[in-house]
Amino acid sequence: MEISEKMNLSHIVSERIKNHIIENELKEGERLPSEKQLIDMLGVSRTVVRESLKSLEMIGILKIKTGDGIYVNALSLKPVMDQVSFRWHQNERKMKELLATRRILELGAVEMAIEKYDLSFIDQMDVWNEAMAAKLDSGQMPLEEDLQFHQTLFRATGNETYFELSELITDFFLNIRQLHFGNLEDTKKSIIEHQRLVAYIRAKDVSKAKKEMELHLRPLKKYTD
C-alpha cells in the first residue's frame, strides 16, 4: 500500500471513529470500543487503527489510557492551538492580528461580565488587583497577578468557550507583558486602570467600562508596531 493511500485510509477511519462518538452520543469520560473491537468494526489493520487513534488523541478528541482503554476526552481548543502556536510567535503580522483579536475579546468580556453580573468574580478581580499592588510594593513584577485579573474577567462572562479562547490568545503575550511591567510607571497605571474598570463593571456602566479597557490595552500596541 502506498503511503498516501495509507494516510487517506487513516483519515477515513478517524472520521468513522468521530461519527461513532456522535451517533452513540458518547460524553466526556465515556469508553470507546477497544482497539481490537475497532479493528473488527472497521475492517482495517491494527496499524491504521493505531494511527487514527493517535491522531485523534493529538487533537484532543480521545484520551488513551494504556492498559485501561480509549475514552472521550474533555472538550478543549488548546490541543489544536498548540500545533500552530510555534509558527505564530515569530510572525510580526500574526502578532498584530492577535493583539487586535485580544482587544475584541477583552471588550466583549467586559460587556458579558456586566450582563452576567456575578459578584463573586467581580470581587475576585479586586483581590487580584490588590495582589498586583502588593507585588509591586515588594519590588517584583506582578505578571501572574495581572494574568489572573484578566482570566477572572473572562470567567466572569460565564462562558467557558470564551474563556478558553482568551487563554489561547493571552499565551502569546508573555514577552509583551514582561516589557510592559518592566516599566514602573506603566505598572502603576495598569493597577489604577484595573480599579476603574472594576468600578465601572460594578456600576453596570458598559460604555465607561469598555472605554477604560480600550485605554488599558492601548500601550500594548507599541510593542508590536
PDB file of C-alpha atoms in Angstrom:
ATOM      1  CA  MET A   1       0.000   0.000   0.000  1.00  0.00           C
ATOM      2  CA  GLU A   2       1.335   3.461  -0.940  1.00  0.00           C
ATOM      3  CA  ILE A   3       1.978   5.943   1.899  1.00  0.00           C
ATOM      4  CA  SER A   4      -0.650   8.376   0.535  1.00  0.00           C
ATOM      5  CA  GLU A   5      -3.250   5.597   0.400  1.00  0.00           C
ATOM      6  CA  LYS A   6      -2.399   4.597   3.955  1.00  0.00           C
ATOM      7  CA  MET A   7      -2.766   8.208   5.146  1.00  0.00           C
ATOM      8  CA  ASN A   8      -6.107   8.534   3.357  1.00  0.00           C
ATOM      9  CA  LEU A   9      -7.345   5.321   4.951  1.00  0.00           C
ATOM     10  CA  SER A  10      -6.216   6.548   8.379  1.00  0.00           C
ATOM     11  CA  HIS A  11      -8.183   9.773   7.794  1.00  0.00           C
ATOM     12  CA  ILE A  12     -11.304   7.813   6.790  1.00  0.00           C
ATOM     13  CA  VAL A  13     -11.027   5.666   9.922  1.00  0.00           C
ATOM     14  CA  SER A  14     -10.583   8.781  12.085  1.00  0.00           C
ATOM     15  CA  GLU A  15     -13.795  10.215  10.639  1.00  0.00           C
ATOM     16  CA  ARG A  16     -15.643   6.960  11.267  1.00  0.00           C
ATOM     17  CA  ILE A  17     -14.487   6.922  14.890  1.00  0.00           C
ATOM     18  CA  LYS A  18     -15.696  10.522  15.300  1.00  0.00           C
ATOM     19  CA  ASN A  19     -19.032   9.557  13.749  1.00  0.00           C
ATOM     20  CA  HIS A  20     -19.264   6.638  16.205  1.00  0.00           C
ATOM     21  CA  ILE A  21     -18.863   9.097  19.096  1.00  0.00           C
ATOM     22  CA  ILE A  22     -21.558  11.399  17.669  1.00  0.00           C
ATOM     23  CA  GLU A  23     -24.034   8.665  16.713  1.00  0.00           C
ATOM     24  CA  ASN A  24     -23.747   6.988  20.117  1.00  0.00           C
ATOM     25  CA  GLU A  25     -23.825  10.344  21.914  1.00  0.00           C
ATOM     26  CA  LEU A  26     -20.718   9.484  23.904  1.00  0.00           C
ATOM     27  CA  LYS A  27     -19.819  12.075  26.523  1.00  0.00           C
ATOM     28  CA  GLU A  28     -16.564  13.105  28.154  1.00  0.00           C
ATOM     29  CA  GLY A  29     -15.052  10.210  30.100  1.00  0.00           C
ATOM     30  CA  GLU A  30     -17.114   7.501  28.357  1.00  0.00           C
ATOM     31  CA  ARG A  31     -15.289   4.498  26.934  1.00  0.00           C
ATOM     32  CA  LEU A  32     -14.996   3.648  23.252  1.00  0.00           C
ATOM     33  CA  PRO A  33     -14.684   0.089  21.885  1.00  0.00           C
ATOM     34  CA  SER A  34     -11.262  -1.476  22.396  1.00  0.00           C
ATOM     35  CA  GLU A  35      -8.582  -1.369  19.731  1.00  0.00           C
ATOM     36  CA  LYS A  36      -9.397  -4.965  18.713  1.00  0.00           C
ATOM     37  CA  GLN A  37     -13.123  -4.201  18.534  1.00  0.00           C
ATOM     38  CA  LEU A  38     -12.403  -1.162  16.339  1.00  0.00           C
ATOM     39  CA  ILE A  39     -10.301  -3.316  14.005  1.00  0.00           C
ATOM     40  CA  ASP A  40     -13.199  -5.777  13.655  1.00  0.00           C
ATOM     41  CA  MET A  41     -15.805  -2.986  13.334  1.00  0.00           C
ATOM     42  CA  LEU A  42     -13.909  -1.005  10.717  1.00  0.00           C
ATOM     43  CA  GLY A  43     -12.301  -3.867   8.821  1.00  0.00           C
ATOM     44  CA  VAL A  44      -8.831  -2.331   8.733  1.00  0.00           C
ATOM     45  CA  SER A  45      -5.404  -3.235  10.047  1.00  0.00           C
ATOM     46  CA  ARG A  46      -4.120  -2.647  13.573  1.00  0.00           C
ATOM     47  CA  THR A  47      -1.591  -0.140  12.175  1.00  0.00           C
ATOM     48  CA  VAL A  48      -4.286   2.024  10.578  1.00  0.00           C
ATOM     49  CA  VAL A  49      -6.446   1.973  13.719  1.00  0.00           C
ATOM     50  CA  ARG A  50      -3.483   2.928  15.900  1.00  0.00           C
ATOM     51  CA  GLU A  51      -2.529   5.806  13.593  1.00  0.00           C
ATOM     52  CA  SER A  52      -6.124   7.054  13.628  1.00  0.00           C
ATOM     53  CA  LEU A  53      -6.358   6.834  17.415  1.00  0.00           C
ATOM     54  CA  LYS A  54      -3.031   8.611  17.811  1.00  0.00           C
ATOM     55  CA  SER A  55      -4.148  11.486  15.552  1.00  0.00           C
ATOM     56  CA  LEU A  56      -7.453  11.821  17.433  1.00  0.00           C
ATOM     57  CA  GLU A  57      -5.603  11.862  20.734  1.00  0.00           C
ATOM     58  CA  MET A  58      -3.215  14.509  19.392  1.00  0.00           C
ATOM     59  CA  ILE A  59      -6.068  16.916  18.627  1.00  0.00           C
ATOM     60  CA  GLY A  60      -7.713  16.243  21.976  1.00  0.00           C
ATOM     61  CA  ILE A  61     -10.760  14.205  20.945  1.00  0.00           C
ATOM     62  CA  LEU A  62      -9.642  10.987  22.630  1.00  0.00           C
ATOM     63  CA  LYS A  63      -7.674  10.072  25.722  1.00  0.00           C
ATOM     64  CA  ILE A  64      -5.890   6.731  25.549  1.00  0.00           C
ATOM     65  CA  LYS A  65      -5.060   5.115  28.899  1.00  0.00           C
ATOM     66  CA  THR A  66      -2.520   2.358  28.457  1.00  0.00           C
ATOM     67  CA  GLY A  67      -3.783  -0.913  29.855  1.00  0.00           C
ATOM     68  CA  ASP A  68      -7.199   0.616  30.529  1.00  0.00           C
ATOM     69  CA  GLY A  69      -8.989   1.795  27.410  1.00  0.00           C
ATOM     70  CA  ILE A  70      -9.924   4.552  24.985  1.00  0.00           C
ATOM     71  CA  TYR A  71     -12.045   7.413  26.306  1.00  0.00           C
ATOM     72  CA  VAL A  72     -13.737  10.541  25.003  1.00  0.00           C
ATOM     73  CA  ASN A  73     -11.608  13.468  26.126  1.00  0.00           C
ATOM     74  CA  ALA A  74     -12.797  16.753  27.626  1.00  0.00           C
ATOM     75  CA  LEU A  75     -13.673  19.420  25.072  1.00  0.00           C
ATOM     76  CA  SER A  76     -10.779  21.841  24.640  1.00  0.00           C
ATOM     77  CA  LEU A  77      -9.373  24.123  21.938  1.00  0.00           C
ATOM     78  CA  LYS A  78      -5.873  24.017  23.385  1.00  0.00           C
ATOM     79  CA  PRO A  79      -4.502  20.872  21.647  1.00  0.00           C
ATOM     80  CA  VAL A  80      -5.368  22.332  18.237  1.00  0.00           C
ATOM     81  CA  MET A  81      -3.822  25.703  19.029  1.00  0.00           C
ATOM     82  CA  ASP A  82      -0.678  24.092  20.422  1.00  0.00           C
ATOM     83  CA  GLN A  83       0.024  22.645  16.983  1.00  0.00           C
ATOM     84  CA  VAL A  84       0.150  26.049  15.291  1.00  0.00           C
ATOM     85  CA  SER A  85       1.290  28.364  18.080  1.00  0.00           C
ATOM     86  CA  PHE A  86       5.008  27.888  17.447  1.00  0.00           C
ATOM     87  CA  ARG A  87       4.546  29.325  13.927  1.00  0.00           C
ATOM     88  CA  TRP A  88       2.823  32.452  15.236  1.00  0.00           C
ATOM     89  CA  HIS A  89       5.334  33.639  17.818  1.00  0.00           C
ATOM     90  CA  GLN A  90       7.871  34.814  15.252  1.00  0.00           C
ATOM     91  CA  ASN A  91       5.333  36.232  12.809  1.00  0.00           C
ATOM     92  CA  GLU A  92       5.039  40.013  13.240  1.00  0.00           C
ATOM     93  CA  ARG A  93       1.834  40.318  11.222  1.00  0.00           C
ATOM     94  CA  LYS A  94       0.239  37.474  13.149  1.00  0.00           C
ATOM     95  CA  MET A  95       1.140  39.070  16.488  1.00  0.00           C
ATOM     96  CA  LYS A  96      -0.563  42.323  15.426  1.00  0.00           C
ATOM     97  CA  GLU A  97      -3.635  40.351  14.407  1.00  0.00           C
ATOM     98  CA  LEU A  98      -3.626  38.527  17.736  1.00  0.00           C
ATOM     99  CA  LEU A  99      -3.406  41.837  19.592  1.00  0.00           C
ATOM    100  CA  ALA A 100      -6.430  43.087  17.637  1.00  0.00           C
ATOM    101  CA  THR A 101      -8.226  39.834  18.481  1.00  0.00           C
ATOM    102  CA  ARG A 102      -7.369  40.220  22.145  1.00  0.00           C
ATOM    103  CA  ARG A 103      -8.874  43.724  22.103  1.00  0.00           C
ATOM    104  CA  ILE A 104     -12.140  42.358  20.708  1.00  0.00           C
ATOM    105  CA  LEU A 105     -12.208  39.535  23.270  1.00  0.00           C
ATOM    106  CA  GLU A 106     -11.464  41.833  26.220  1.00  0.00           C
ATOM    107  CA  LEU A 107     -14.143  44.349  25.196  1.00  0.00           C
ATOM    108  CA  GLY A 108     -16.619  41.530  24.711  1.00  0.00           C
ATOM    109  CA  ALA A 109     -15.710  40.107  28.120  1.00  0.00           C
ATOM    110  CA  VAL A 110     -16.463  43.462  29.784  1.00  0.00           C
ATOM    111  CA  GLU A 111     -19.928  43.553  28.240  1.00  0.00           C
ATOM    112  CA  MET A 112     -20.675  39.895  29.018  1.00  0.00           C
ATOM    113  CA  ALA A 113     -19.405  40.201  32.606  1.00  0.00           C
ATOM    114  CA  ILE A 114     -21.773  43.113  33.210  1.00  0.00           C
ATOM    115  CA  GLU A 115     -24.647  41.147  31.686  1.00  0.00           C
ATOM    116  CA  LYS A 116     -23.845  38.067  33.807  1.00  0.00           C
ATOM    117  CA  TYR A 117     -23.027  40.215  36.876  1.00  0.00           C
ATOM    118  CA  ASP A 118     -21.531  37.502  39.056  1.00  0.00           C
ATOM    119  CA  LEU A 119     -20.284  39.456  42.078  1.00  0.00           C
ATOM    120  CA  SER A 120     -18.046  36.609  43.259  1.00  0.00           C
ATOM    121  CA  PHE A 121     -15.880  37.037  40.154  1.00  0.00           C
ATOM    122  CA  ILE A 122     -16.062  40.827  40.275  1.00  0.00           C
ATOM    123  CA  ASP A 123     -14.882  40.751  43.903  1.00  0.00           C
ATOM    124  CA  GLN A 124     -12.101  38.376  42.870  1.00  0.00           C
ATOM    125  CA  MET A 125     -10.889  40.855  40.264  1.00  0.00           C
ATOM    126  CA  ASP A 126     -10.407  43.381  43.070  1.00  0.00           C
ATOM    127  CA  VAL A 127      -8.478  40.793  45.071  1.00  0.00           C
ATOM    128  CA  TRP A 128      -6.085  40.127  42.197  1.00  0.00           C
ATOM    129  CA  ASN A 129      -5.589  43.836  41.596  1.00  0.00           C
ATOM    130  CA  GLU A 130      -4.707  44.324  45.265  1.00  0.00           C
ATOM    131  CA  ALA A 131      -2.277  41.422  44.936  1.00  0.00           C
ATOM    132  CA  MET A 132      -0.725  43.221  41.958  1.00  0.00           C
ATOM    133  CA  ALA A 133      -0.170  46.337  44.066  1.00  0.00           C
ATOM    134  CA  ALA A 134       1.351  44.287  46.896  1.00  0.00           C
ATOM    135  CA  LYS A 135       3.703  42.504  44.500  1.00  0.00           C
ATOM    136  CA  LEU A 136       4.781  45.843  43.038  1.00  0.00           C
ATOM    137  CA  ASP A 137       5.424  47.241  46.531  1.00  0.00           C
ATOM    138  CA  SER A 138       7.748  44.297  47.169  1.00  0.00           C
ATOM    139  CA  GLY A 139       9.777  45.270  44.116  1.00  0.00           C
ATOM    140  CA  GLN A 140       8.592  42.418  41.885  1.00  0.00           C
ATOM    141  CA  MET A 141       6.773  42.332  38.550  1.00  0.00           C
ATOM    142  CA  PRO A 142       3.130  41.297  39.084  1.00  0.00           C
ATOM    143  CA  LEU A 143       2.920  39.166  35.941  1.00  0.00           C
ATOM    144  CA  GLU A 144       0.949  36.281  37.416  1.00  0.00           C
ATOM    145  CA  GLU A 145      -1.414  38.586  39.322  1.00  0.00           C
ATOM    146  CA  ASP A 146      -2.193  40.590  36.200  1.00  0.00           C
ATOM    147  CA  LEU A 147      -2.834  37.380  34.266  1.00  0.00           C
ATOM    148  CA  GLN A 148      -5.200  36.170  36.994  1.00  0.00           C
ATOM    149  CA  PHE A 149      -7.040  39.515  36.938  1.00  0.00           C
ATOM    150  CA  HIS A 150      -7.781  39.196  33.233  1.00  0.00           C
ATOM    151  CA  GLN A 151      -8.584  35.483  33.469  1.00  0.00           C
ATOM    152  CA  THR A 152     -11.096  36.270  36.210  1.00  0.00           C
ATOM    153  CA  LEU A 153     -12.720  38.861  33.952  1.00  0.00           C
ATOM    154  CA  PHE A 154     -13.178  36.181  31.283  1.00  0.00           C
ATOM    155  CA  ARG A 155     -14.517  33.713  33.849  1.00  0.00           C
ATOM    156  CA  ALA A 156     -16.993  36.394  34.898  1.00  0.00           C
ATOM    157  CA  THR A 157     -18.636  36.063  31.467  1.00  0.00           C
ATOM    158  CA  GLY A 158     -19.945  32.626  32.478  1.00  0.00           C
ATOM    159  CA  ASN A 159     -18.912  31.356  29.044  1.00  0.00           C
ATOM    160  CA  GLU A 160     -16.306  28.569  29.242  1.00  0.00           C
ATOM    161  CA  THR A 161     -15.571  28.569  25.495  1.00  0.00           C
ATOM    162  CA  TYR A 162     -14.975  32.299  25.556  1.00  0.00           C
ATOM    163  CA  PHE A 163     -12.595  31.781  28.476  1.00  0.00           C
ATOM    164  CA  GLU A 164     -10.698  29.096  26.541  1.00  0.00           C
ATOM    165  CA  LEU A 165     -10.309  31.423  23.559  1.00  0.00           C
ATOM    166  CA  SER A 166      -8.987  34.156  25.831  1.00  0.00           C
ATOM    167  CA  GLU A 167      -6.414  31.800  27.347  1.00  0.00           C
ATOM    168  CA  LEU A 168      -5.113  30.826  23.928  1.00  0.00           C
ATOM    169  CA  ILE A 169      -4.689  34.454  22.883  1.00  0.00           C
ATOM    170  CA  THR A 170      -3.196  35.549  26.209  1.00  0.00           C
ATOM    171  CA  ASP A 171      -0.474  32.884  25.971  1.00  0.00           C
ATOM    172  CA  PHE A 172       1.121  34.801  23.113  1.00  0.00           C
ATOM    173  CA  PHE A 173       1.698  37.998  25.077  1.00  0.00           C
ATOM    174  CA  LEU A 174       4.081  36.875  27.811  1.00  0.00           C
ATOM    175  CA  ASN A 175       7.063  38.757  26.340  1.00  0.00           C
ATOM    176  CA  ILE A 176       5.000  41.903  25.782  1.00  0.00           C
ATOM    177  CA  ARG A 177       3.691  41.771  29.354  1.00  0.00           C
ATOM    178  CA  GLN A 178       7.225  41.395  30.691  1.00  0.00           C
ATOM    179  CA  LEU A 179       8.296  44.523  28.809  1.00  0.00           C
ATOM    180  CA  HIS A 180       5.219  46.415  29.960  1.00  0.00           C
ATOM    181  CA  PHE A 181       5.629  45.521  33.626  1.00  0.00           C
ATOM    182  CA  GLY A 182       9.326  46.249  33.447  1.00  0.00           C
ATOM    183  CA  ASN A 183       8.293  49.899  33.478  1.00  0.00           C
ATOM    184  CA  LEU A 184       7.289  51.000  36.993  1.00  0.00           C
ATOM    185  CA  GLU A 185       5.030  53.850  35.854  1.00  0.00           C
ATOM    186  CA  ASP A 186       3.234  51.643  33.324  1.00  0.00           C
ATOM    187  CA  THR A 187       2.612  49.054  36.033  1.00  0.00           C
ATOM    188  CA  LYS A 188       1.187  51.629  38.462  1.00  0.00           C
ATOM    189  CA  LYS A 189      -1.023  52.949  35.687  1.00  0.00           C
ATOM    190  CA  SER A 190      -2.301  49.438  34.928  1.00  0.00           C
ATOM    191  CA  ILE A 191      -3.337  48.943  38.555  1.00  0.00           C
ATOM    192  CA  ILE A 192      -5.281  52.232  38.558  1.00  0.00           C
ATOM    193  CA  GLU A 193      -6.960  51.292  35.271  1.00  0.00           C
ATOM    194  CA  HIS A 194      -7.934  47.934  36.754  1.00  0.00           C
ATOM    195  CA  GLN A 195      -9.527  49.701  39.727  1.00  0.00           C
ATOM    196  CA  ARG A 196     -11.571  51.956  37.471  1.00  0.00           C
ATOM    197  CA  LEU A 197     -12.555  49.046  35.245  1.00  0.00           C
ATOM    198  CA  VAL A 198     -13.929  47.031  38.162  1.00  0.00           C
ATOM    199  CA  ALA A 199     -15.771  50.104  39.482  1.00  0.00           C
ATOM    200  CA  TYR A 200     -17.481  50.604  36.107  1.00  0.00           C
ATOM    201  CA  ILE A 201     -18.395  46.908  35.920  1.00  0.00           C
ATOM    202  CA  ARG A 202     -19.921  47.109  39.414  1.00  0.00           C
ATOM    203  CA  ALA A 203     -21.894  50.155  38.302  1.00  0.00           C
ATOM    204  CA  LYS A 204     -23.027  48.243  35.180  1.00  0.00           C
ATOM    205  CA  ASP A 205     -21.726  51.096  33.032  1.00  0.00           C
ATOM    206  CA  VAL A 206     -20.896  49.274  29.800  1.00  0.00           C
ATOM    207  CA  SER A 207     -19.780  52.360  27.896  1.00  0.00           C
ATOM    208  CA  LYS A 208     -17.292  53.608  30.512  1.00  0.00           C
ATOM    209  CA  ALA A 209     -16.016  50.098  31.266  1.00  0.00           C
ATOM    210  CA  LYS A 210     -15.269  49.456  27.586  1.00  0.00           C
ATOM    211  CA  LYS A 211     -13.575  52.843  27.203  1.00  0.00           C
ATOM    212  CA  GLU A 212     -11.413  52.014  30.215  1.00  0.00           C
ATOM    213  CA  MET A 213     -10.449  48.702  28.679  1.00  0.00           C
ATOM    214  CA  GLU A 214      -9.545  50.446  25.412  1.00  0.00           C
ATOM    215  CA  LEU A 215      -7.318  52.813  27.385  1.00  0.00           C
ATOM    216  CA  HIS A 216      -5.784  49.896  29.273  1.00  0.00           C
ATOM    217  CA  LEU A 217      -4.867  47.943  26.120  1.00  0.00           C
ATOM    218  CA  ARG A 218      -3.599  50.877  24.053  1.00  0.00           C
ATOM    219  CA  PRO A 219       0.012  50.849  25.395  1.00  0.00           C
ATOM    220  CA  LEU A 220       0.486  47.249  24.247  1.00  0.00           C
ATOM    221  CA  LYS A 221       0.388  48.352  20.616  1.00  0.00           C
ATOM    222  CA  LYS A 222       3.826  49.934  20.847  1.00  0.00           C
ATOM    223  CA  TYR A 223       5.357  46.510  21.425  1.00  0.00           C
ATOM    224  CA  THR A 224       4.011  45.141  18.117  1.00  0.00           C
ATOM    225  CA  ASP A 225       4.456  48.237  15.920  1.00  0.00           C
TER     226      ASP A 225
END
